[in-house]
Amino acid sequence: MGILCAVPGVTGAQEITFSVTGDAPYGTAEIAELQQHIDDHNLYSESDFLVHVGDILAGNEPCDETRYITVANILRDLAVPAFIVP
């Protein structure tokens, strides 16, 4: 998914294309899906960067450092910079 963003009235403004994702992975079963999403992003996206809007745990999951490390490692596979909104 991509969004074009330009600031009106700013001289020399350039279009910026970026991707946004979030609410994943909920549960260990969705970790592979997130990895596939990132792999596909690398192959097909023209985004300048990706923003993950957070929320990587289902409501009943404990806050386990392992999940954060796993998601960070997946996002490191991106061909573009990743920004995370906790």
PDB file of N, CA and C in Angstrom:
ATOM      1  N   MET A   1       0.850  -1.157   0.000  1.00  0.00           N
ATOM      2  CA  MET A   1       0.000   0.000   0.000  1.00  0.00           C
ATOM      3  C   MET A   1       0.894   1.217   0.000  1.00  0.00           C
ATOM      4  N   GLY A   2       0.576   2.218  -0.747  1.00  0.00           N
ATOM      5  CA  GLY A   2       1.369   3.429  -0.784  1.00  0.00           C
ATOM      6  C   GLY A   2       0.493   4.653  -0.705  1.00  0.00           C
ATOM      7  N   ILE A   3       1.047   5.715  -0.189  1.00  0.00           N
ATOM      8  CA  ILE A   3       0.333   6.977  -0.076  1.00  0.00           C
ATOM      9  C   ILE A   3       1.253   8.061  -0.605  1.00  0.00           C
ATOM     10  N   LEU A   4       0.734   8.919  -1.465  1.00  0.00           N
ATOM     11  CA  LEU A   4       1.527  10.041  -1.935  1.00  0.00           C
ATOM     12  C   LEU A   4       1.265  11.227  -1.030  1.00  0.00           C
ATOM     13  N   CYS A   5       2.327  11.922  -0.691  1.00  0.00           N
ATOM     14  CA  CYS A   5       2.197  13.032   0.240  1.00  0.00           C
ATOM     15  C   CYS A   5       3.005  14.210  -0.283  1.00  0.00           C
ATOM     16  N   ALA A   6       2.400  15.353  -0.385  1.00  0.00           N
ATOM     17  CA  ALA A   6       3.096  16.577  -0.766  1.00  0.00           C
ATOM     18  C   ALA A   6       2.521  17.709   0.073  1.00  0.00           C
ATOM     19  N   VAL A   7       3.369  18.630   0.453  1.00  0.00           N
ATOM     20  CA  VAL A   7       2.929  19.769   1.247  1.00  0.00           C
ATOM     21  C   VAL A   7       2.579  20.902   0.293  1.00  0.00           C
ATOM     22  N   PRO A   8       1.279  21.288   0.229  1.00  0.00           N
ATOM     23  CA  PRO A   8       0.880  22.347  -0.698  1.00  0.00           C
ATOM     24  C   PRO A   8       1.524  23.681  -0.327  1.00  0.00           C
ATOM     25  N   GLY A   9       1.858  24.429  -1.332  1.00  0.00           N
ATOM     26  CA  GLY A   9       2.390  25.767  -1.101  1.00  0.00           C
ATOM     27  C   GLY A   9       3.869  25.807  -0.770  1.00  0.00           C
ATOM     28  N   VAL A  10       4.512  24.676  -0.684  1.00  0.00           N
ATOM     29  CA  VAL A  10       5.934  24.646  -0.380  1.00  0.00           C
ATOM     30  C   VAL A  10       6.691  24.568  -1.698  1.00  0.00           C
ATOM     31  N   THR A  11       7.531  25.533  -1.921  1.00  0.00           N
ATOM     32  CA  THR A  11       8.294  25.576  -3.158  1.00  0.00           C
ATOM     33  C   THR A  11       9.270  24.410  -3.206  1.00  0.00           C
ATOM     34  N   GLY A  12       9.307  23.754  -4.347  1.00  0.00           N
ATOM     35  CA  GLY A  12      10.237  22.646  -4.520  1.00  0.00           C
ATOM     36  C   GLY A  12       9.798  21.373  -3.821  1.00  0.00           C
ATOM     37  N   ALA A  13       8.537  21.304  -3.421  1.00  0.00           N
ATOM     38  CA  ALA A  13       8.055  20.102  -2.731  1.00  0.00           C
ATOM     39  C   ALA A  13       8.137  18.904  -3.666  1.00  0.00           C
ATOM     40  N   GLN A  14       8.512  17.779  -3.116  1.00  0.00           N
ATOM     41  CA  GLN A  14       8.596  16.552  -3.878  1.00  0.00           C
ATOM     42  C   GLN A  14       7.574  15.566  -3.341  1.00  0.00           C
ATOM     43  N   GLU A  15       7.110  14.705  -4.222  1.00  0.00           N
ATOM     44  CA  GLU A  15       6.223  13.646  -3.766  1.00  0.00           C
ATOM     45  C   GLU A  15       7.036  12.624  -2.993  1.00  0.00           C
ATOM     46  N   ILE A  16       6.436  12.124  -1.937  1.00  0.00           N
ATOM     47  CA  ILE A  16       7.046  11.074  -1.131  1.00  0.00           C
ATOM     48  C   ILE A  16       6.081   9.902  -1.131  1.00  0.00           C
ATOM     49  N   THR A  17       6.573   8.749  -1.464  1.00  0.00           N
ATOM     50  CA  THR A  17       5.756   7.545  -1.449  1.00  0.00           C
ATOM     51  C   THR A  17       6.205   6.698  -0.277  1.00  0.00           C
ATOM     52  N   PHE A  18       5.243   6.303   0.561  1.00  0.00           N
ATOM     53  CA  PHE A  18       5.594   5.456   1.690  1.00  0.00           C
ATOM     54  C   PHE A  18       4.516   4.422   1.929  1.00  0.00           C
ATOM     55  N   SER A  19       4.877   3.393   2.658  1.00  0.00           N
ATOM     56  CA  SER A  19       3.955   2.313   3.005  1.00  0.00           C
ATOM     57  C   SER A  19       3.692   2.350   4.494  1.00  0.00           C
ATOM     58  N   VAL A  20       2.515   1.885   4.857  1.00  0.00           N
ATOM     59  CA  VAL A  20       2.129   1.822   6.265  1.00  0.00           C
ATOM     60  C   VAL A  20       1.566   0.439   6.546  1.00  0.00           C
ATOM     61  N   THR A  21       1.961  -0.129   7.661  1.00  0.00           N
ATOM     62  CA  THR A  21       1.400  -1.400   8.108  1.00  0.00           C
ATOM     63  C   THR A  21       1.249  -1.338   9.620  1.00  0.00           C
ATOM     64  N   GLY A  22       0.531  -2.291  10.162  1.00  0.00           N
ATOM     65  CA  GLY A  22       0.357  -2.346  11.611  1.00  0.00           C
ATOM     66  C   GLY A  22      -0.583  -3.461  11.989  1.00  0.00           C
ATOM     67  N   ASP A  23      -0.793  -3.574  13.283  1.00  0.00           N
ATOM     68  CA  ASP A  23      -1.676  -4.607  13.819  1.00  0.00           C
ATOM     69  C   ASP A  23      -1.228  -6.001  13.389  1.00  0.00           C
ATOM     70  N   ALA A  24       0.065  -6.201  13.327  1.00  0.00           N
ATOM     71  CA  ALA A  24       0.596  -7.509  12.948  1.00  0.00           C
ATOM     72  C   ALA A  24       2.046  -7.599  13.409  1.00  0.00           C
ATOM     73  N   PRO A  25       2.489  -8.703  13.825  1.00  0.00           N
ATOM     74  CA  PRO A  25       1.821 -10.000  13.840  1.00  0.00           C
ATOM     75  C   PRO A  25       1.098 -10.241  15.155  1.00  0.00           C
ATOM     76  N   TYR A  26      -0.146 -10.640  15.062  1.00  0.00           N
ATOM     77  CA  TYR A  26      -0.891 -11.102  16.237  1.00  0.00           C
ATOM     78  C   TYR A  26      -0.685 -12.606  16.313  1.00  0.00           C
ATOM     79  N   GLY A  27       0.003 -13.064  17.299  1.00  0.00           N
ATOM     80  CA  GLY A  27       0.256 -14.492  17.454  1.00  0.00           C
ATOM     81  C   GLY A  27       1.416 -14.945  16.583  1.00  0.00           C
ATOM     82  N   THR A  28       1.998 -16.054  16.950  1.00  0.00           N
ATOM     83  CA  THR A  28       3.160 -16.563  16.226  1.00  0.00           C
ATOM     84  C   THR A  28       2.816 -17.003  14.805  1.00  0.00           C
ATOM     85  N   ALA A  29       1.569 -17.366  14.563  1.00  0.00           N
ATOM     86  CA  ALA A  29       1.158 -17.799  13.229  1.00  0.00           C
ATOM     87  C   ALA A  29       1.274 -16.668  12.204  1.00  0.00           C
ATOM     88  N   GLU A  30       1.176 -15.427  12.631  1.00  0.00           N
ATOM     89  CA  GLU A  30       1.222 -14.298  11.715  1.00  0.00           C
ATOM     90  C   GLU A  30       2.640 -13.785  11.461  1.00  0.00           C
ATOM     91  N   ILE A  31       3.625 -14.328  12.146  1.00  0.00           N
ATOM     92  CA  ILE A  31       5.002 -13.891  11.933  1.00  0.00           C
ATOM     93  C   ILE A  31       5.437 -14.190  10.504  1.00  0.00           C
ATOM     94  N   ALA A  32       5.125 -15.370  10.006  1.00  0.00           N
ATOM     95  CA  ALA A  32       5.474 -15.726   8.622  1.00  0.00           C
ATOM     96  C   ALA A  32       4.757 -14.814   7.630  1.00  0.00           C
ATOM     97  N   GLU A  33       3.527 -14.409   7.940  1.00  0.00           N
ATOM     98  CA  GLU A  33       2.787 -13.500   7.061  1.00  0.00           C
ATOM     99  C   GLU A  33       3.463 -12.131   7.004  1.00  0.00           C
ATOM    100  N   LEU A  34       3.933 -11.649   8.153  1.00  0.00           N
ATOM    101  CA  LEU A  34       4.642 -10.370   8.158  1.00  0.00           C
ATOM    102  C   LEU A  34       5.923 -10.477   7.335  1.00  0.00           C
ATOM    103  N   GLN A  35       6.646 -11.570   7.481  1.00  0.00           N
ATOM    104  CA  GLN A  35       7.868 -11.765   6.701  1.00  0.00           C
ATOM    105  C   GLN A  35       7.553 -11.772   5.206  1.00  0.00           C
ATOM    106  N   GLN A  36       6.472 -12.437   4.815  1.00  0.00           N
ATOM    107  CA  GLN A  36       6.084 -12.460   3.404  1.00  0.00           C
ATOM    108  C   GLN A  36       5.708 -11.063   2.914  1.00  0.00           C
ATOM    109  N   HIS A  37       5.022 -10.305   3.757  1.00  0.00           N
ATOM    110  CA  HIS A  37       4.653  -8.931   3.407  1.00  0.00           C
ATOM    111  C   HIS A  37       5.914  -8.097   3.150  1.00  0.00           C
ATOM    112  N   ILE A  38       6.910  -8.255   4.004  1.00  0.00           N
ATOM    113  CA  ILE A  38       8.152  -7.504   3.846  1.00  0.00           C
ATOM    114  C   ILE A  38       8.890  -7.967   2.589  1.00  0.00           C
ATOM    115  N   ASP A  39       8.928  -9.272   2.349  1.00  0.00           N
ATOM    116  CA  ASP A  39       9.559  -9.791   1.133  1.00  0.00           C
ATOM    117  C   ASP A  39       8.878  -9.233  -0.120  1.00  0.00           C
ATOM    118  N   ASP A  40       7.536  -9.223  -0.111  1.00  0.00           N
ATOM    119  CA  ASP A  40       6.777  -8.678  -1.242  1.00  0.00           C
ATOM    120  C   ASP A  40       7.021  -7.176  -1.394  1.00  0.00           C
ATOM    121  N   HIS A  41       7.099  -6.494  -0.265  1.00  0.00           N
ATOM    122  CA  HIS A  41       7.373  -5.051  -0.297  1.00  0.00           C
ATOM    123  C   HIS A  41       8.705  -4.790  -0.997  1.00  0.00           C
ATOM    124  N   ASN A  42       9.709  -5.575  -0.654  1.00  0.00           N
ATOM    125  CA  ASN A  42      11.021  -5.411  -1.285  1.00  0.00           C
ATOM    126  C   ASN A  42      10.968  -5.655  -2.791  1.00  0.00           C
ATOM    127  N   LEU A  43      10.129  -6.579  -3.209  1.00  0.00           N
ATOM    128  CA  LEU A  43      10.036  -6.909  -4.635  1.00  0.00           C
ATOM    129  C   LEU A  43       9.215  -5.905  -5.443  1.00  0.00           C
ATOM    130  N   TYR A  44       8.131  -5.407  -4.866  1.00  0.00           N
ATOM    131  CA  TYR A  44       7.148  -4.688  -5.665  1.00  0.00           C
ATOM    132  C   TYR A  44       6.928  -3.215  -5.298  1.00  0.00           C
ATOM    133  N   SER A  45       7.301  -2.801  -4.108  1.00  0.00           N
ATOM    134  CA  SER A  45       6.961  -1.458  -3.665  1.00  0.00           C
ATOM    135  C   SER A  45       7.956  -0.415  -4.172  1.00  0.00           C
ATOM    136  N   GLU A  46       7.431   0.748  -4.489  1.00  0.00           N
ATOM    137  CA  GLU A  46       8.252   1.896  -4.869  1.00  0.00           C
ATOM    138  C   GLU A  46       8.351   2.897  -3.716  1.00  0.00           C
ATOM    139  N   SER A  47       8.007   2.462  -2.513  1.00  0.00           N
ATOM    140  CA  SER A  47       8.014   3.342  -1.348  1.00  0.00           C
ATOM    141  C   SER A  47       9.422   3.783  -0.983  1.00  0.00           C
ATOM    142  N   ASP A  48       9.491   4.995  -0.433  1.00  0.00           N
ATOM    143  CA  ASP A  48      10.762   5.522   0.064  1.00  0.00           C
ATOM    144  C   ASP A  48      11.062   5.016   1.470  1.00  0.00           C
ATOM    145  N   PHE A  49      10.022   4.665   2.218  1.00  0.00           N
ATOM    146  CA  PHE A  49      10.173   4.121   3.559  1.00  0.00           C
ATOM    147  C   PHE A  49       8.875   3.454   3.976  1.00  0.00           C
ATOM    148  N   LEU A  50       8.916   2.720   5.073  1.00  0.00           N
ATOM    149  CA  LEU A  50       7.740   2.044   5.618  1.00  0.00           C
ATOM    150  C   LEU A  50       7.553   2.463   7.070  1.00  0.00           C
ATOM    151  N   VAL A  51       6.314   2.662   7.456  1.00  0.00           N
ATOM    152  CA  VAL A  51       5.971   2.969   8.849  1.00  0.00           C
ATOM    153  C   VAL A  51       5.141   1.818   9.386  1.00  0.00           C
ATOM    154  N   HIS A  52       5.562   1.259  10.510  1.00  0.00           N
ATOM    155  CA  HIS A  52       4.756   0.261  11.219  1.00  0.00           C
ATOM    156  C   HIS A  52       4.100   1.001  12.372  1.00  0.00           C
ATOM    157  N   VAL A  53       2.770   1.035  12.377  1.00  0.00           N
ATOM    158  CA  VAL A  53       2.049   1.829  13.369  1.00  0.00           C
ATOM    159  C   VAL A  53       1.844   1.087  14.684  1.00  0.00           C
ATOM    160  N   GLY A  54       2.595   0.029  14.869  1.00  0.00           N
ATOM    161  CA  GLY A  54       2.615  -0.646  16.159  1.00  0.00           C
ATOM    162  C   GLY A  54       1.578  -1.732  16.311  1.00  0.00           C
ATOM    163  N   ASP A  55       1.426  -2.147  17.538  1.00  0.00           N
ATOM    164  CA  ASP A  55       0.464  -3.169  17.927  1.00  0.00           C
ATOM    165  C   ASP A  55       0.841  -4.518  17.325  1.00  0.00           C
ATOM    166  N   ILE A  56       1.832  -5.166  17.938  1.00  0.00           N
ATOM    167  CA  ILE A  56       2.319  -6.445  17.429  1.00  0.00           C
ATOM    168  C   ILE A  56       1.917  -7.617  18.320  1.00  0.00           C
ATOM    169  N   LEU A  57       1.058  -7.363  19.278  1.00  0.00           N
ATOM    170  CA  LEU A  57       0.617  -8.418  20.189  1.00  0.00           C
ATOM    171  C   LEU A  57      -0.902  -8.450  20.260  1.00  0.00           C
ATOM    172  N   ALA A  58      -1.459  -9.649  20.273  1.00  0.00           N
ATOM    173  CA  ALA A  58      -2.893  -9.796  20.521  1.00  0.00           C
ATOM    174  C   ALA A  58      -3.157  -9.420  21.982  1.00  0.00           C
ATOM    175  N   GLY A  59      -4.379  -9.030  22.261  1.00  0.00           N
ATOM    176  CA  GLY A  59      -4.718  -8.567  23.604  1.00  0.00           C
ATOM    177  C   GLY A  59      -4.422  -9.552  24.720  1.00  0.00           C
ATOM    178  N   ASN A  60      -4.417 -10.846  24.414  1.00  0.00           N
ATOM    179  CA  ASN A  60      -4.189 -11.846  25.446  1.00  0.00           C
ATOM    180  C   ASN A  60      -2.738 -12.315  25.512  1.00  0.00           C
ATOM    181  N   GLU A  61      -1.860 -11.749  24.670  1.00  0.00           N
ATOM    182  CA  GLU A  61      -0.464 -12.172  24.672  1.00  0.00           C
ATOM    183  C   GLU A  61       0.348 -11.373  25.678  1.00  0.00           C
ATOM    184  N   PRO A  62       1.283 -12.037  26.351  1.00  0.00           N
ATOM    185  CA  PRO A  62       2.166 -11.301  27.258  1.00  0.00           C
ATOM    186  C   PRO A  62       3.178 -10.472  26.458  1.00  0.00           C
ATOM    187  N   CYS A  63       3.635  -9.372  27.041  1.00  0.00           N
ATOM    188  CA  CYS A  63       4.665  -8.547  26.397  1.00  0.00           C
ATOM    189  C   CYS A  63       6.000  -9.268  26.559  1.00  0.00           C
ATOM    190  N   ASP A  64       6.354 -10.013  25.526  1.00  0.00           N
ATOM    191  CA  ASP A  64       7.561 -10.814  25.545  1.00  0.00           C
ATOM    192  C   ASP A  64       8.604 -10.157  24.642  1.00  0.00           C
ATOM    193  N   GLU A  65       9.802  -9.952  25.168  1.00  0.00           N
ATOM    194  CA  GLU A  65      10.863  -9.300  24.405  1.00  0.00           C
ATOM    195  C   GLU A  65      11.174 -10.052  23.109  1.00  0.00           C
ATOM    196  N   THR A  66      10.973 -11.351  23.117  1.00  0.00           N
ATOM    197  CA  THR A  66      11.252 -12.159  21.931  1.00  0.00           C
ATOM    198  C   THR A  66      10.450 -11.680  20.729  1.00  0.00           C
ATOM    199  N   ARG A  67       9.181 -11.317  20.930  1.00  0.00           N
ATOM    200  CA  ARG A  67       8.350 -10.839  19.816  1.00  0.00           C
ATOM    201  C   ARG A  67       8.912  -9.544  19.245  1.00  0.00           C
ATOM    202  N   TYR A  68       9.332  -8.641  20.117  1.00  0.00           N
ATOM    203  CA  TYR A  68       9.874  -7.370  19.648  1.00  0.00           C
ATOM    204  C   TYR A  68      11.159  -7.583  18.853  1.00  0.00           C
ATOM    205  N   ILE A  69      11.998  -8.487  19.304  1.00  0.00           N
ATOM    206  CA  ILE A  69      13.240  -8.799  18.601  1.00  0.00           C
ATOM    207  C   ILE A  69      12.923  -9.431  17.244  1.00  0.00           C
ATOM    208  N   THR A  70      11.957 -10.341  17.221  1.00  0.00           N
ATOM    209  CA  THR A  70      11.563 -11.005  15.971  1.00  0.00           C
ATOM    210  C   THR A  70      11.066  -9.992  14.953  1.00  0.00           C
ATOM    211  N   VAL A  71      10.171  -9.105  15.368  1.00  0.00           N
ATOM    212  CA  VAL A  71       9.619  -8.105  14.452  1.00  0.00           C
ATOM    213  C   VAL A  71      10.719  -7.142  13.999  1.00  0.00           C
ATOM    214  N   ALA A  72      11.592  -6.737  14.908  1.00  0.00           N
ATOM    215  CA  ALA A  72      12.698  -5.848  14.535  1.00  0.00           C
ATOM    216  C   ALA A  72      13.579  -6.500  13.480  1.00  0.00           C
ATOM    217  N   ASN A  73      13.861  -7.780  13.642  1.00  0.00           N
ATOM    218  CA  ASN A  73      14.693  -8.484  12.665  1.00  0.00           C
ATOM    219  C   ASN A  73      14.011  -8.593  11.306  1.00  0.00           C
ATOM    220  N   ILE A  74      12.706  -8.802  11.302  1.00  0.00           N
ATOM    221  CA  ILE A  74      11.960  -8.851  10.039  1.00  0.00           C
ATOM    222  C   ILE A  74      12.013  -7.491   9.356  1.00  0.00           C
ATOM    223  N   LEU A  75      11.795  -6.433  10.107  1.00  0.00           N
ATOM    224  CA  LEU A  75      11.802  -5.087   9.524  1.00  0.00           C
ATOM    225  C   LEU A  75      13.192  -4.697   9.034  1.00  0.00           C
ATOM    226  N   ARG A  76      14.225  -5.267   9.615  1.00  0.00           N
ATOM    227  CA  ARG A  76      15.590  -5.010   9.131  1.00  0.00           C
ATOM    228  C   ARG A  76      15.812  -5.580   7.734  1.00  0.00           C
ATOM    229  N   ASP A  77      14.964  -6.513   7.316  1.00  0.00           N
ATOM    230  CA  ASP A  77      15.065  -7.088   5.971  1.00  0.00           C
ATOM    231  C   ASP A  77      14.567  -6.132   4.891  1.00  0.00           C
ATOM    232  N   LEU A  78      13.920  -5.044   5.286  1.00  0.00           N
ATOM    233  CA  LEU A  78      13.387  -4.091   4.309  1.00  0.00           C
ATOM    234  C   LEU A  78      14.504  -3.466   3.486  1.00  0.00           C
ATOM    235  N   ALA A  79      14.217  -3.216   2.229  1.00  0.00           N
ATOM    236  CA  ALA A  79      15.164  -2.548   1.350  1.00  0.00           C
ATOM    237  C   ALA A  79      15.138  -1.023   1.566  1.00  0.00           C
ATOM    238  N   VAL A  80      14.155  -0.538   2.326  1.00  0.00           N
ATOM    239  CA  VAL A  80      14.017   0.883   2.624  1.00  0.00           C
ATOM    240  C   VAL A  80      13.997   1.043   4.148  1.00  0.00           C
ATOM    241  N   PRO A  81      14.210   2.265   4.654  1.00  0.00           N
ATOM    242  CA  PRO A  81      14.143   2.477   6.097  1.00  0.00           C
ATOM    243  C   PRO A  81      12.756   2.153   6.657  1.00  0.00           C
ATOM    244  N   ALA A  82      12.744   1.684   7.897  1.00  0.00           N
ATOM    245  CA  ALA A  82      11.495   1.404   8.607  1.00  0.00           C
ATOM    246  C   ALA A  82      11.419   2.296   9.843  1.00  0.00           C
ATOM    247  N   PHE A  83      10.222   2.805  10.104  1.00  0.00           N
ATOM    248  CA  PHE A  83       9.963   3.604  11.301  1.00  0.00           C
ATOM    249  C   PHE A  83       8.840   2.918  12.055  1.00  0.00           C
ATOM    250  N   ILE A  84       8.986   2.835  13.369  1.00  0.00           N
ATOM    251  CA  ILE A  84       7.980   2.151  14.189  1.00  0.00           C
ATOM    252  C   ILE A  84       7.364   3.157  15.150  1.00  0.00           C
ATOM    253  N   VAL A  85       6.041   3.189  15.183  1.00  0.00           N
ATOM    254  CA  VAL A  85       5.314   3.985  16.144  1.00  0.00           C
ATOM    255  C   VAL A  85       4.860   3.036  17.243  1.00  0.00           C
ATOM    256  N   PRO A  86       5.467   3.142  18.432  1.00  0.00           N
ATOM    257  CA  PRO A  86       5.102   2.175  19.489  1.00  0.00           C
ATOM    258  C   PRO A  86       3.673   2.387  19.983  1.00  0.00           C
TER     259      PRO A  86
END
